């Protein structure tokens, strides 16, 4: 596509792009959670990972990836800082190809410290959006996840 064809292209509909607007909202909400949770020393994404790890007790990287909706490479990359901080251990699984992730005592303590701050951030979002809209948003997001997973299957 040359420059003149590009200039004739009507991109005004892109303002309502679902992907762009979801990413923009995600960045904004993540920033709010990160700001509120800063005293804990955890980013909201790290908090979410720790919650997933503690919830599972111990899980392979693949299982964590599936349950948190992340690809394995991204999961591995996001686990490294938690491991460096001593919040998790990544151990050899039953065979050499698998790795099992567990929270350390230090990781569980970090989660306990961060949890009230997460509650504050969550409450603030619900207060701003209202309970009904928050519930609707969560429902709509679950529907979007389900719809995109059905498309890629």
XYZ file of N, CA and C in Angstrom:
459
model
N 0.855 -1.167 0.000
C 0.000 0.000 0.000
C 0.906 1.238 0.000
N 0.755 2.066 -1.020
C 1.577 3.271 -1.062
C 0.923 4.384 -0.243
N 1.612 5.494 -0.130
C 1.178 6.602 0.721
C -0.181 7.157 0.316
N -0.444 7.295 -0.975
C -1.726 7.854 -1.421
C -2.879 6.905 -1.072
N -2.661 5.587 -1.192
C -3.709 4.636 -0.809
C -3.964 4.691 0.695
N -2.903 4.842 1.448
C -3.025 4.927 2.901
C -3.780 6.189 3.309
N -3.518 7.285 2.644
C -4.202 8.541 2.961
C -5.698 8.468 2.654
N -6.093 7.646 1.698
C -7.506 7.500 1.350
C -8.227 6.502 2.266
N -7.474 5.775 3.043
C -8.040 4.764 3.924
C -8.793 5.449 5.073
N -10.048 5.083 5.280
C -10.848 5.656 6.371
C -10.628 4.811 7.623
N -9.821 5.322 8.550
C -9.509 4.599 9.781
C -10.294 5.133 10.977
N -11.308 5.950 10.710
C -12.068 6.554 11.814
C -12.736 5.503 12.697
N -13.078 4.359 12.152
C -13.698 3.294 12.933
C -12.756 2.647 13.933
N -11.461 2.896 13.767
C -10.488 2.285 14.679
C -10.591 2.835 16.098
N -11.222 3.987 16.269
C -11.400 4.538 17.618
C -12.255 3.613 18.475
N -13.096 2.803 17.840
C -13.935 1.868 18.586
C -13.346 0.452 18.568
N -12.050 0.348 18.300
C -11.370 -0.944 18.277
C -11.420 -1.579 19.668
N -11.980 -2.764 19.751
C -12.118 -3.456 21.031
C -10.745 -3.738 21.636
N -9.818 -4.213 20.841
C -8.480 -4.526 21.344
C -7.804 -3.285 21.921
N -7.791 -2.195 21.152
C -7.153 -0.964 21.620
C -7.777 -0.476 22.923
N -9.098 -0.451 22.978
C -9.771 0.077 24.165
C -9.604 -0.830 25.385
N -9.576 -2.144 25.176
C -9.299 -3.053 26.294
C -7.885 -2.844 26.825
N -6.931 -2.729 25.913
C -5.535 -2.520 26.337
C -5.374 -1.186 27.055
N -6.042 -0.162 26.565
C -5.982 1.154 27.210
C -6.579 1.088 28.616
N -7.731 0.438 28.747
C -8.363 0.280 30.060
C -7.477 -0.545 30.987
N -6.891 -1.600 30.452
C -6.021 -2.458 31.248
C -4.822 -1.683 31.773
N -4.205 -0.879 30.921
C -3.064 -0.073 31.365
C -3.476 0.885 32.482
N -4.625 1.508 32.337
C -5.101 2.466 33.326
C -5.421 1.790 34.661
N -6.136 0.686 34.609
C -6.500 -0.031 35.833
C -5.245 -0.612 36.495
N -4.345 -1.169 35.697
C -3.102 -1.716 36.241
C -2.308 -0.632 36.944
N -2.255 0.556 36.376
C -1.526 1.664 36.998
C -2.131 2.019 38.353
N -3.457 2.065 38.439
C -4.124 2.348 39.709
C -3.763 1.285 40.747
N -3.887 0.003 40.376
C -3.558 -1.075 41.310
C -2.084 -1.010 41.705
N -1.189 -0.789 40.740
C 0.240 -0.708 41.055
C 0.538 0.443 42.004
N -0.087 1.586 41.786
C 0.132 2.744 42.666
C -0.301 2.438 44.097
N -1.468 1.844 44.246
C -1.985 1.541 45.583
C -1.171 0.431 46.242
N -0.734 -0.541 45.452
C -0.017 -1.689 46.008
C 1.486 -1.454 46.157
N 1.981 -0.318 45.714
C 3.425 -0.039 45.751
C 4.058 -0.303 47.120
N 3.424 0.081 48.256
C 4.067 -0.180 49.555
C 4.347 -1.663 49.839
N 3.648 -2.555 49.160
C 3.867 -3.990 49.379
C 5.130 -4.482 48.691
N 5.616 -3.723 47.716
C 6.771 -4.158 46.944
C 6.405 -5.055 45.774
N 5.104 -5.336 45.605
C 4.646 -6.178 44.503
C 3.885 -5.358 43.482
N 4.094 -5.668 42.224
C 3.241 -5.134 41.176
C 1.948 -5.939 41.172
N 0.897 -5.379 40.624
C -0.381 -6.100 40.592
C -0.261 -7.405 39.804
N 0.547 -7.411 38.759
C 0.731 -8.642 37.981
C 1.444 -9.708 38.815
N 2.410 -9.298 39.633
C 3.113 -10.241 40.498
C 2.174 -10.767 41.580
N 1.330 -9.892 42.107
C 0.331 -10.292 43.094
C -0.578 -11.368 42.503
N -1.052 -11.136 41.287
C -1.935 -12.090 40.619
C -1.253 -13.446 40.453
N 0.008 -13.435 40.058
C 0.752 -14.686 39.914
C 0.875 -15.410 41.249
N 1.212 -14.664 42.307
C 1.333 -15.285 43.626
C 0.010 -15.877 44.087
N -1.091 -15.160 43.846
C -2.409 -15.689 44.191
C -2.634 -17.016 43.454
N -2.330 -17.045 42.166
C -2.501 -18.268 41.385
C -1.643 -19.407 41.903
N -0.414 -19.112 42.279
C 0.503 -20.135 42.778
C 0.023 -20.664 44.128
N -0.338 -19.759 45.030
C -0.809 -20.173 46.353
C -2.120 -20.943 46.243
N -2.992 -20.519 45.348
C -4.265 -21.207 45.149
C -4.047 -22.651 44.707
N -3.081 -22.866 43.827
C -2.797 -24.222 43.333
C -2.006 -25.053 44.341
N -1.311 -24.398 45.251
C -0.443 -25.128 46.174
C 0.895 -25.404 45.514
N 0.868 -26.149 44.472
C 2.022 -26.349 43.598
C 1.435 -26.699 42.231
N 2.066 -26.192 41.216
C 1.550 -26.445 39.866
C 2.690 -26.345 38.878
N 2.540 -27.053 37.784
C 3.521 -26.922 36.715
C 3.346 -25.556 36.061
N 4.382 -25.130 35.389
C 4.308 -23.857 34.668
C 3.193 -23.924 33.631
N 3.047 -25.058 32.957
C 1.969 -25.201 31.963
C 0.597 -25.037 32.605
N 0.377 -25.667 33.739
C -0.930 -25.575 34.407
C -1.210 -24.135 34.849
N -0.195 -23.477 35.398
C -0.374 -22.069 35.783
C -0.697 -21.215 34.565
N 0.013 -21.452 33.475
C -0.215 -20.697 32.240
C -1.654 -20.827 31.788
N -2.145 -22.052 31.777
C -3.527 -22.298 31.346
C -4.526 -21.629 32.281
N -4.332 -21.770 33.582
C -5.318 -21.233 34.523
C -5.327 -19.711 34.559
N -4.195 -19.085 34.249
C -4.127 -17.621 34.268
C -4.229 -17.000 32.873
N -4.419 -17.844 31.855
C -4.613 -17.343 30.502
C -3.376 -16.695 29.894
N -2.212 -17.251 30.192
C -0.955 -16.720 29.662
C -0.264 -17.819 28.870
N 0.526 -17.429 27.874
C 1.308 -18.449 27.196
C 2.501 -18.815 28.082
N 3.050 -19.994 27.849
C 4.098 -20.529 28.715
C 5.338 -19.630 28.753
N 5.719 -19.072 27.616
C 6.906 -18.214 27.560
C 6.717 -16.973 28.424
N 5.552 -16.335 28.314
C 5.261 -15.157 29.126
C 5.240 -15.529 30.601
N 4.631 -16.666 30.923
C 4.579 -17.120 32.307
C 5.988 -17.291 32.858
N 6.837 -17.984 32.118
C 8.217 -18.209 32.575
C 8.938 -16.885 32.802
N 8.773 -15.960 31.879
C 9.420 -14.645 31.998
C 8.907 -13.893 33.226
N 7.600 -13.991 33.517
C 7.017 -13.285 34.650
C 7.324 -13.946 35.993
N 7.664 -15.233 35.967
C 8.008 -15.925 37.208
C 9.434 -15.616 37.668
N 10.326 -15.311 36.729
C 11.730 -15.085 37.084
C 11.936 -14.033 38.168
N 11.297 -12.839 38.080
C 11.504 -11.853 39.147
C 11.017 -12.354 40.519
N 9.924 -13.114 40.535
C 9.424 -13.655 41.803
C 10.417 -14.666 42.376
N 11.038 -15.422 41.500
C 12.049 -16.384 41.952
C 13.280 -15.650 42.484
N 13.730 -14.612 41.758
C 14.893 -13.831 42.203
C 14.656 -13.187 43.564
N 13.397 -12.763 43.809
C 13.047 -12.139 45.089
C 12.873 -13.163 46.209
N 12.934 -14.442 45.870
C 12.781 -15.483 46.870
C 11.335 -15.750 47.253
N 10.395 -15.297 46.413
C 8.977 -15.447 46.718
C 8.416 -16.775 46.232
N 9.100 -17.383 45.269
C 8.691 -18.691 44.745
C 9.930 -19.539 44.531
N 9.704 -20.829 44.462
C 10.734 -21.761 44.025
C 10.205 -22.474 42.787
N 11.092 -22.698 41.837
C 10.756 -23.473 40.650
C 11.601 -24.735 40.715
N 10.907 -25.865 40.883
C 11.567 -27.141 41.117
C 11.393 -28.066 39.922
N 12.267 -29.045 39.831
C 12.137 -30.055 38.781
C 10.860 -30.845 39.034
N 10.152 -31.141 37.957
C 8.927 -31.928 38.052
C 9.232 -33.411 38.022
N 8.197 -34.204 37.753
C 8.355 -35.656 37.721
C 9.291 -36.110 36.606
N 9.330 -35.335 35.533
C 10.308 -35.622 34.481
C 11.100 -34.347 34.213
N 12.151 -34.447 33.455
C 13.045 -33.306 33.244
C 12.413 -32.168 32.462
N 11.318 -32.445 31.770
C 10.697 -31.417 30.938
C 9.762 -30.490 31.707
N 9.330 -30.885 32.891
C 8.363 -30.070 33.627
C 9.022 -29.370 34.803
N 8.476 -28.233 35.134
C 8.910 -27.457 36.289
C 7.677 -27.183 37.136
N 7.839 -27.319 38.446
C 6.754 -27.097 39.398
C 7.052 -25.825 40.168
N 6.035 -24.999 40.307
C 6.178 -23.714 40.983
C 5.469 -23.790 42.336
N 6.165 -23.349 43.384
C 5.559 -23.257 44.715
C 5.913 -21.910 45.333
N 5.040 -21.421 46.191
C 5.318 -20.189 46.926
C 6.189 -20.533 48.126
N 7.156 -19.697 48.407
C 7.987 -19.865 49.598
C 7.272 -19.211 50.779
N 7.810 -19.413 51.974
C 7.258 -18.721 53.150
C 7.308 -17.213 52.932
N 8.404 -16.745 52.365
C 8.555 -15.317 52.068
C 7.501 -14.854 51.068
N 7.165 -15.700 50.105
C 6.140 -15.371 49.115
C 4.759 -15.279 49.743
N 4.459 -16.211 50.653
C 3.158 -16.163 51.339
C 3.065 -14.926 52.225
N 4.169 -14.552 52.860
C 4.194 -13.328 53.685
C 3.992 -12.085 52.812
N 4.634 -12.055 51.645
C 4.466 -10.924 50.724
C 3.019 -10.816 50.275
N 2.385 -11.957 50.038
C 0.977 -11.972 49.637
C 0.093 -11.439 50.765
N 0.373 -11.856 51.998
C -0.410 -11.363 53.140
C -0.252 -9.852 53.305
N 0.938 -9.337 53.064
C 1.195 -7.895 53.165
C 0.482 -7.132 52.047
N 0.462 -7.711 50.853
C -0.120 -7.041 49.684
C -1.640 -7.120 49.652
N -2.215 -8.146 50.261
C -3.654 -8.385 50.145
C -4.519 -7.194 50.578
N -4.265 -6.570 51.728
C -5.104 -5.408 52.097
C -4.997 -4.261 51.097
N -3.832 -4.104 50.489
C -3.663 -3.054 49.486
C -4.435 -3.413 48.216
N -4.409 -4.692 47.839
C -5.218 -5.138 46.708
C -6.701 -4.891 47.002
N -7.133 -5.215 48.221
C -8.539 -4.979 48.596
C -8.907 -3.499 48.452
N -7.982 -2.628 48.841
C -8.218 -1.184 48.707
C -8.373 -0.788 47.237
N -7.497 -1.293 46.394
C -7.573 -0.984 44.959
C -8.861 -1.536 44.360
N -9.202 -2.764 44.715
C -10.428 -3.384 44.216
C -11.654 -2.595 44.667
N -11.670 -2.215 45.927
C -12.795 -1.428 46.462
C -12.924 -0.087 45.763
N -11.787 0.518 45.486
C -11.822 1.815 44.806
C -12.430 1.676 43.414
N -12.032 0.626 42.689
C -12.604 0.416 41.354
C -14.105 0.157 41.434
N -14.532 -0.665 42.392
C -15.963 -0.956 42.534
C -16.721 0.293 42.926
N -16.123 1.115 43.772
C -16.762 2.371 44.176
C -16.938 3.303 42.981
N -15.923 3.401 42.153
C -15.974 4.286 40.985
C -16.978 3.770 39.952
N -16.935 2.473 39.699
C -17.803 1.897 38.671
C -19.209 1.605 39.178
N -19.328 1.352 40.448
C -20.590 0.895 41.008
C -20.634 -0.624 40.966
N -21.333 -1.202 41.901
C -21.375 -2.656 42.041
C -21.982 -3.332 40.805
N -23.109 -2.810 40.321
C -23.759 -3.427 39.160
C -22.862 -3.395 37.928
N -22.264 -2.235 37.670
C -21.395 -2.115 36.491
C -20.150 -2.987 36.647
N -19.602 -3.079 37.855
C -18.433 -3.940 38.093
C -18.771 -5.390 37.787
N -19.909 -5.842 38.282
C -20.340 -7.218 38.017
C -20.577 -7.451 36.528
N -21.188 -6.474 35.873
C -21.441 -6.581 34.436
C -20.122 -6.622 33.663
N -19.174 -5.784 34.082
C -17.866 -5.761 33.430
C -17.179 -7.117 33.548
N -17.168 -7.683 34.746
C -16.551 -8.999 34.934
C -17.238 -10.061 34.086
N -18.548 -9.993 34.015
C -19.307 -10.937 33.199
C -18.975 -10.757 31.713
N -18.927 -9.514 31.266
C -18.603 -9.230 29.868
C -17.182 -9.680 29.524
N -16.247 -9.466 30.444
C -14.871 -9.893 30.200
C -14.788 -11.419 30.112
N -15.503 -12.103 31.000
C -15.527 -13.572 30.944
C -16.110 -14.044 29.616
N -17.134 -13.353 29.142
C -17.743 -13.710 27.864
C -16.755 -13.479 26.717
N -16.007 -12.379 26.774
C -15.014 -12.090 25.731
C -13.920 -13.149 25.725
N -13.471 -13.557 26.915
C -12.459 -14.607 26.999
C -12.994 -15.897 26.395
N -14.199 -16.271 26.785
C -14.798 -17.496 26.274
C -14.954 -17.442 24.735
N -15.409 -16.310 24.243
C -15.629 -16.172 22.800
C -14.315 -16.271 22.025
N -13.248 -15.663 22.542
C -11.978 -15.717 21.820
C -11.341 -17.094 21.924
N -11.542 -17.781 23.043
C -11.016 -19.143 23.160
C -11.746 -20.090 22.232
N -13.036 -19.877 22.075
C -13.817 -20.703 21.149
C -13.359 -20.480 19.710
N -12.975 -19.241 19.377
C -12.505 -18.918 18.032
C -11.143 -19.549 17.735
N -10.294 -19.642 18.746
C -8.961 -20.176 18.504
C -8.890 -21.687 18.638
N -9.990 -22.302 19.085
C -9.978 -23.774 19.258
C -10.215 -24.482 17.945
